[in-house]
Amino acid sequence: ITQNLRNQQSIINSLSFKTCAVRHGSIPYAHEKTFKWVFQQGHSKATNLLDWLRHGDDVFWVSGKPGSGKSTLMKYLADNDNTKAALEVWSGPRKVLIASHYFWIAGTAMQKSQQGLFQTLIREILKQCPEMVEIACGSRWSLQSGESFSESWELSELRHAMHTIARQDTLPVNICFFIDGLDEYDGEHLQFTRDLLDLSKSRYIKLCVSSRPLNVFEDAFGASTSKKLYMQDLTANDIRNFTTYRLSSHPRWGNLVSQPQGPCDLVDRVTEKSQGVFLWVFLVTKLLREGLTNDDDMHDLYKRLDSFPGDLEGFFEHMLNSVESFYHEKMATSILMAVKAEEPLPAMFYYFLDQEHQDQDYAISMQPNDLSNADIEICIARIIRRLNAYSRGLLEVYNGGVHFVHRTAADFLRTRAVANMLTDKCPPWYNGKFSILRGYLAEFKTPRTKWHYYDSKIVDMLKYVSGMEMEKENCISKAYELLDSLEAFVYDDRFLSTHIGRCSFRQYVLIANIPGYVRRNLSCDRHYFTSVGISPLTYLFDNMRAYWLTAHPTTHLELIEVLLTYEPKLLEQLSPSEDARRVDQPWTSLVALICESPSAILFGSWLEGDMFELFLDYGANPNALVSSTVGFIGYGRAVRKAAWIQFFLSIAGSLLDDRYNDFLRVLDTFIHAGAALHSAILFEDLAADESQPTSEMILRWCQTAMSRARLPSEFRDSISHRLHNLARKEDLDVDLIWPEVRCTLNRPVARRIKESSSCVEPGERLTSSQTNVPKKRTCSSEDDGRSSKILRGTEGPLIP
């Protein structure tokens, strides 16, 4: 029992990630006098939500204007004991679980992805009901291995876990999910809404979701008026109460009570002008409080309020224009660095940015400096004050990182007009991404207390350089110099060289996909990757396999070509020698990966790219044997197939998706490179009375593969034409095997191919030097017997 509890906890802990609670913590708590209407039965428009919590099912949708308080309400609901009490009416005697997730488009990849959503929700469920671990995570649980429990999660495994929970007929609990910011999910919204609706079909699960009123969410969730609300219709009293609190809590507010224009009128005017947008109220009352600090009278406060634009964008522009001109350069560089950042940067980066204004090479020249925690707190306190001056509250420090005050602020600052205005105020040397890279290098040197984060920091830094290469940034050589400086620091530093070392750094370089940097280093030192320990191409393939199953494969095409160009040993490994046919190489791993892909879209992406052609051009052996774990001839037997045959047989997997010309182009490349029928398929578990398949048998199986696939007649005609030419090049007796072809094709097509066999299209004819031509063989009755023995009694498909 104790071991099971430890295993449960290991799996639950593996679902955690560094920023899982950051967004929840950054959302302000509801003021004590706001959102009371949620649990008031008599409140006309709010009754729908309370009724849904107590008795409803499927999905309730919270919508509203940007900045209207949707996230604050969702946090209020998920954390409120009254919510659980209302849900217990729905759940009855069964235990009720609440799990919440808050999307954040300006945050990390996990904060805006389905991966982060599923990990958060599943973790919250299992924390509250650990006995469900074995149900939800059956495949991981069955491994009974501590290392397997702690492995990172793939999205497919998370989907399966969530669907397993939703499909349970006897789930021991009722679950309510609160999911905030659907519009901040960084993916395809239409399919996402369908996934959520499917999840809500379980009688034990319902969802409360929030988003802006985009059409895709209106269509999915807005049909029922009893299962939705719009924030701006319900929050007038909340805004009035919040405004009163914000102003009356200032010590000078009491001095204004007796003035002719009373404070109540000011509060009402703020409420009316806000149009239901809480964020506007928060920012306006902040400026009004500054006026109170300056001893403004009521007339001054009204005048201030009238000067503020009523819409958020106009108000943001007003805030930027109010920054002192002395700070314009630092305002521009600070905001643009935040805009360029792929996720919120540590506050210390903005401390380093101040140093960059004095010396652009500070990060390279600076010496390691172990700051104490007290020193860091002093630096961050200074940055908080300076960012308030530079951005007027549009950037704020939370949990050690710098965030936009709200998504609307981020959207505004990313507009072209604002970006151009800020760029005009920048010094000529400034480049946002270079500033971020310098910040990473400086962070390595100051301080060195969180060494366990250094690996992820290296990966993050390399991602920026990779992005700069893809965007063709000017002066990319400066980014390379920063990477050189980082590697030198890691290698020379006594502490870091033990933890990371040169080997690990260069492994990260490989995975990061920076072909320009790799080309530059290999041109100076062909042994640059020797410290990796294995072929860099092998290392790349081993570590990118999972990524290439979900992403477009041609992203690494240029990097692979660089490695093939500068690594002579790779060319030797790929050469078409007999020994190379039996050794697993990056080339055979690639073919197996592509041709066993379950996705027609992904397979088509490989066809459209030039990956096959690239390897074959650099000497890859089209006849190298590929180990296949699925879809092999002779179901249930160990078999190795030539690379070109492995590719060819994917024709029967319905993966082409109308990419017939691309398939023919790649097949022609294989043929020109020397594809041969002889020994293209080898069984590794032959019985004493069996022999390896002959070329004639292999040709028949190729024809059978076409017959099993639903292919256009012209495409089958073109394929058979190529196979027929291959047979003739190997001096096979085509007449003896031609009946097999007629079984596959209609007679006119077969006759046309046979009659035109001597008229090969230009570019399709192989010279004798391009293939090893075996002696002429004929298909005997003995061959037919071997063929039937190999295939006889199989229950699975003959061809993949």
Coordinates of N, CA and C in Angstrom, one line a residue, residues 631-728:
G631 N 3.0 -2.9 -39.6 CA 2.6 -3.0 -41.0 C 3.5 -3.7 -41.9
F632 N 4.2 -4.8 -41.4 CA 5.2 -5.5 -42.3 C 4.5 -6.7 -43.0
I633 N 5.1 -7.0 -44.1 CA 4.7 -8.2 -44.9 C 4.9 -9.5 -44.0
G634 N 3.9 -10.3 -44.1 CA 4.0 -11.5 -43.2 C 3.7 -11.1 -41.8
Y635 N 2.5 -10.8 -41.6 CA 2.1 -10.2 -40.3 C 2.5 -11.1 -39.1
G636 N 3.2 -10.5 -38.1 CA 3.6 -11.2 -36.9 C 5.0 -11.7 -37.0
R637 N 5.7 -11.4 -38.1 CA 7.1 -11.9 -38.3 C 8.1 -10.8 -38.3
A638 N 9.3 -11.1 -37.9 CA 10.4 -10.1 -37.9 C 10.9 -9.9 -39.4
V639 N 10.9 -8.7 -39.8 CA 11.2 -8.4 -41.2 C 12.0 -7.1 -41.3
R640 N 12.9 -7.1 -42.2 CA 13.6 -5.8 -42.6 C 13.4 -5.6 -44.1
K641 N 13.2 -4.3 -44.3 CA 12.9 -3.9 -45.7 C 13.8 -2.8 -46.2
A642 N 14.2 -2.9 -47.5 CA 15.0 -1.8 -48.0 C 14.2 -0.5 -47.9
A643 N 15.0 0.6 -47.7 CA 14.4 1.9 -47.5 C 13.4 2.3 -48.5
W644 N 13.7 2.0 -49.8 CA 12.8 2.4 -50.8 C 11.5 1.5 -50.8
I645 N 11.6 0.3 -50.4 CA 10.4 -0.6 -50.3 C 9.6 -0.1 -49.1
Q646 N 10.2 0.2 -48.0 CA 9.5 0.8 -46.8 C 8.7 2.0 -47.3
F647 N 9.3 2.9 -48.0 CA 8.7 4.0 -48.5 C 7.5 3.6 -49.5
F648 N 7.8 2.7 -50.4 CA 6.8 2.4 -51.4 C 5.6 1.8 -50.7
L649 N 5.7 0.9 -49.7 CA 4.6 0.2 -49.2 C 3.7 1.1 -48.3
S650 N 4.2 2.4 -48.1 CA 3.3 3.3 -47.4 C 2.1 3.7 -48.3
I651 N 2.2 3.3 -49.6 CA 1.2 3.6 -50.5 C -0.1 2.9 -50.1
A652 N 0.0 1.8 -49.4 CA -1.2 1.1 -49.0 C -1.8 1.6 -47.6
G653 N -1.2 2.6 -47.0 CA -1.7 3.1 -45.8 C -2.6 4.3 -45.9
S654 N -3.1 4.6 -47.1 CA -4.0 5.7 -47.3 C -3.4 7.0 -46.7
L655 N -2.1 7.2 -46.9 CA -1.5 8.4 -46.4 C -1.2 9.5 -47.4
L656 N -1.4 9.2 -48.7 CA -1.0 10.1 -49.7 C -1.8 11.4 -49.8
D657 N -3.1 11.3 -49.5 CA -4.0 12.5 -49.5 C -3.8 13.3 -50.7
D658 N -3.9 12.7 -51.9 CA -3.8 13.4 -53.2 C -2.4 13.9 -53.5
R659 N -1.4 13.5 -52.8 CA -0.1 14.0 -53.1 C 0.6 13.0 -54.0
Y660 N 0.0 12.7 -55.1 CA 0.5 11.6 -56.0 C 1.8 12.0 -56.7
N661 N 1.8 13.3 -57.2 CA 3.0 13.7 -57.9 C 4.2 13.8 -57.0
D662 N 4.0 14.2 -55.7 CA 5.1 14.2 -54.8 C 5.6 12.8 -54.5
F663 N 4.7 11.9 -54.4 CA 5.1 10.5 -54.2 C 6.0 10.0 -55.4
L664 N 5.5 10.2 -56.6 CA 6.3 9.8 -57.8 C 7.6 10.5 -57.8
R665 N 7.7 11.7 -57.5 CA 9.0 12.4 -57.5 C 10.0 11.8 -56.5
V666 N 9.5 11.5 -55.3 CA 10.4 10.8 -54.4 C 10.8 9.4 -54.8
L667 N 9.8 8.7 -55.3 CA 10.1 7.3 -55.8 C 11.1 7.4 -56.9
D668 N 11.0 8.3 -57.8 CA 12.0 8.4 -58.9 C 13.4 8.7 -58.3
T669 N 13.5 9.5 -57.3 CA 14.8 9.8 -56.7 C 15.4 8.5 -56.1
F670 N 14.6 7.7 -55.5 CA 15.0 6.4 -55.0 C 15.6 5.5 -56.1
I671 N 14.8 5.5 -57.2 CA 15.2 4.6 -58.4 C 16.5 5.1 -59.0
H672 N 16.6 6.4 -59.1 CA 17.9 7.0 -59.7 C 19.1 6.7 -58.8
A673 N 18.8 6.6 -57.5 CA 19.9 6.4 -56.5 C 20.3 4.9 -56.5
G674 N 19.6 4.0 -57.2 CA 20.0 2.6 -57.2 C 19.1 1.7 -56.5
A675 N 17.8 2.0 -56.4 CA 16.8 1.1 -55.7 C 16.8 -0.2 -56.5
A676 N 16.8 -1.4 -55.8 CA 16.8 -2.7 -56.4 C 15.8 -3.6 -55.7
L677 N 15.2 -4.5 -56.5 CA 14.3 -5.5 -56.0 C 15.0 -6.6 -55.2
H678 N 16.2 -6.9 -55.7 CA 17.0 -8.0 -55.1 C 17.2 -7.8 -53.6
S679 N 16.8 -8.8 -52.8 CA 17.0 -8.7 -51.3 C 16.4 -7.5 -50.7
A680 N 15.4 -6.9 -51.3 CA 14.8 -5.7 -50.7 C 13.9 -6.0 -49.5
I681 N 13.6 -7.3 -49.3 CA 12.8 -7.7 -48.1 C 13.5 -9.0 -47.6
L682 N 13.8 -9.0 -46.3 CA 14.5 -10.1 -45.7 C 13.8 -10.5 -44.4
F683 N 13.4 -11.8 -44.3 CA 12.8 -12.3 -43.0 C 13.9 -12.8 -42.1
E684 N 13.8 -12.5 -40.8 CA 14.9 -12.8 -39.9 C 14.6 -14.1 -39.1
D685 N 13.4 -14.7 -39.3 CA 13.0 -15.9 -38.5 C 12.6 -17.0 -39.5
L686 N 13.3 -17.2 -40.6 CA 12.9 -18.2 -41.5 C 13.0 -19.6 -40.9
A687 N 12.1 -20.4 -41.3 CA 12.1 -21.9 -40.9 C 13.2 -22.6 -41.7
A688 N 13.5 -23.8 -41.4 CA 14.5 -24.6 -42.1 C 14.1 -24.8 -43.5
D689 N 12.8 -24.9 -43.8 CA 12.4 -25.2 -45.2 C 12.0 -23.9 -45.9
E690 N 12.4 -22.7 -45.4 CA 12.0 -21.5 -46.1 C 13.3 -20.8 -46.7
S691 N 13.0 -20.0 -47.7 CA 14.1 -19.2 -48.3 C 13.7 -17.7 -48.3
Q692 N 14.6 -16.9 -48.5 CA 14.3 -15.4 -48.5 C 13.5 -15.1 -49.8
P693 N 12.6 -14.1 -49.8 CA 11.8 -13.8 -50.9 C 12.7 -13.5 -52.1
T694 N 12.2 -13.9 -53.3 CA 12.9 -13.6 -54.6 C 12.4 -12.2 -55.0
S695 N 13.1 -11.7 -56.0 CA 12.7 -10.4 -56.5 C 11.3 -10.4 -57.1
E696 N 11.0 -11.6 -57.8 CA 9.7 -11.7 -58.4 C 8.6 -11.7 -57.3
M697 N 8.8 -12.3 -56.2 CA 7.8 -12.3 -55.1 C 7.7 -10.9 -54.6
I698 N 8.8 -10.2 -54.4 CA 8.7 -8.8 -53.9 C 8.0 -7.9 -54.9
L699 N 8.2 -8.1 -56.2 CA 7.5 -7.3 -57.2 C 6.0 -7.6 -57.1
R700 N 5.6 -8.8 -56.9 CA 4.2 -9.2 -56.7 C 3.6 -8.5 -55.5
W701 N 4.3 -8.5 -54.4 CA 3.8 -7.8 -53.2 C 3.6 -6.3 -53.4
C702 N 4.5 -5.7 -54.2 CA 4.4 -4.3 -54.5 C 3.1 -4.1 -55.3
Q703 N 2.8 -5.0 -56.2 CA 1.5 -4.9 -57.0 C 0.3 -5.1 -56.1
T704 N 0.5 -6.0 -55.1 CA -0.6 -6.2 -54.2 C -0.9 -5.0 -53.3
A705 N 0.2 -4.3 -53.0 CA 0.0 -3.1 -52.2 C -0.8 -2.1 -52.9
M706 N -0.6 -2.0 -54.2 CA -1.4 -1.0 -55.0 C -2.8 -1.5 -55.1
S707 N -3.0 -2.8 -55.2 CA -4.4 -3.2 -55.3 C -5.2 -3.0 -54.1
R708 N -4.5 -3.0 -52.9 CA -5.2 -2.8 -51.7 C -5.5 -1.3 -51.4
A709 N -4.8 -0.4 -52.0 CA -5.0 1.0 -51.8 C -6.0 1.5 -52.9
R710 N -6.8 2.5 -52.5 CA -7.7 3.2 -53.4 C -7.0 4.3 -54.1
L711 N -6.5 4.0 -55.3 CA -5.6 4.9 -56.0 C -6.2 5.2 -57.4
P712 N -6.0 6.4 -57.9 CA -6.4 6.7 -59.3 C -5.7 5.8 -60.3
S713 N -6.4 5.5 -61.3 CA -5.9 4.5 -62.3 C -4.6 5.1 -63.0
E714 N -4.6 6.4 -63.3 CA -3.4 6.9 -63.9 C -2.2 6.8 -62.9
F715 N -2.4 7.0 -61.7 CA -1.3 6.9 -60.7 C -0.8 5.4 -60.6
R716 N -1.8 4.4 -60.6 CA -1.4 3.0 -60.6 C -0.6 2.7 -61.9
D717 N -1.0 3.3 -63.0 CA -0.4 3.1 -64.2 C 1.1 3.5 -64.2
S718 N 1.3 4.7 -63.6 CA 2.7 5.3 -63.5 C 3.5 4.4 -62.6
I719 N 3.0 4.0 -61.5 CA 3.7 3.1 -60.5 C 4.1 1.8 -61.2
S720 N 3.2 1.2 -61.8 CA 3.5 -0.1 -62.5 C 4.5 0.1 -63.6
H721 N 4.5 1.2 -64.3 CA 5.5 1.5 -65.3 C 6.9 1.5 -64.7
R722 N 7.0 2.1 -63.5 CA 8.3 2.2 -62.8 C 8.8 0.8 -62.3
L723 N 7.8 0.0 -61.7 CA 8.2 -1.3 -61.3 C 8.6 -2.2 -62.4
H724 N 7.9 -2.1 -63.5 CA 8.2 -2.9 -64.7 C 9.6 -2.6 -65.2
N725 N 10.0 -1.3 -65.2 CA 11.4 -1.0 -65.6 C 12.4 -1.5 -64.6
L726 N 12.1 -1.4 -63.3 CA 13.0 -2.0 -62.3 C 13.2 -3.5 -62.6
A727 N 12.2 -4.2 -62.9 CA 12.3 -5.6 -63.2 C 13.2 -5.9 -64.4
R728 N 13.0 -5.1 -65.4 CA 13.8 -5.3 -66.6 C 15.2 -5.0 -66.4

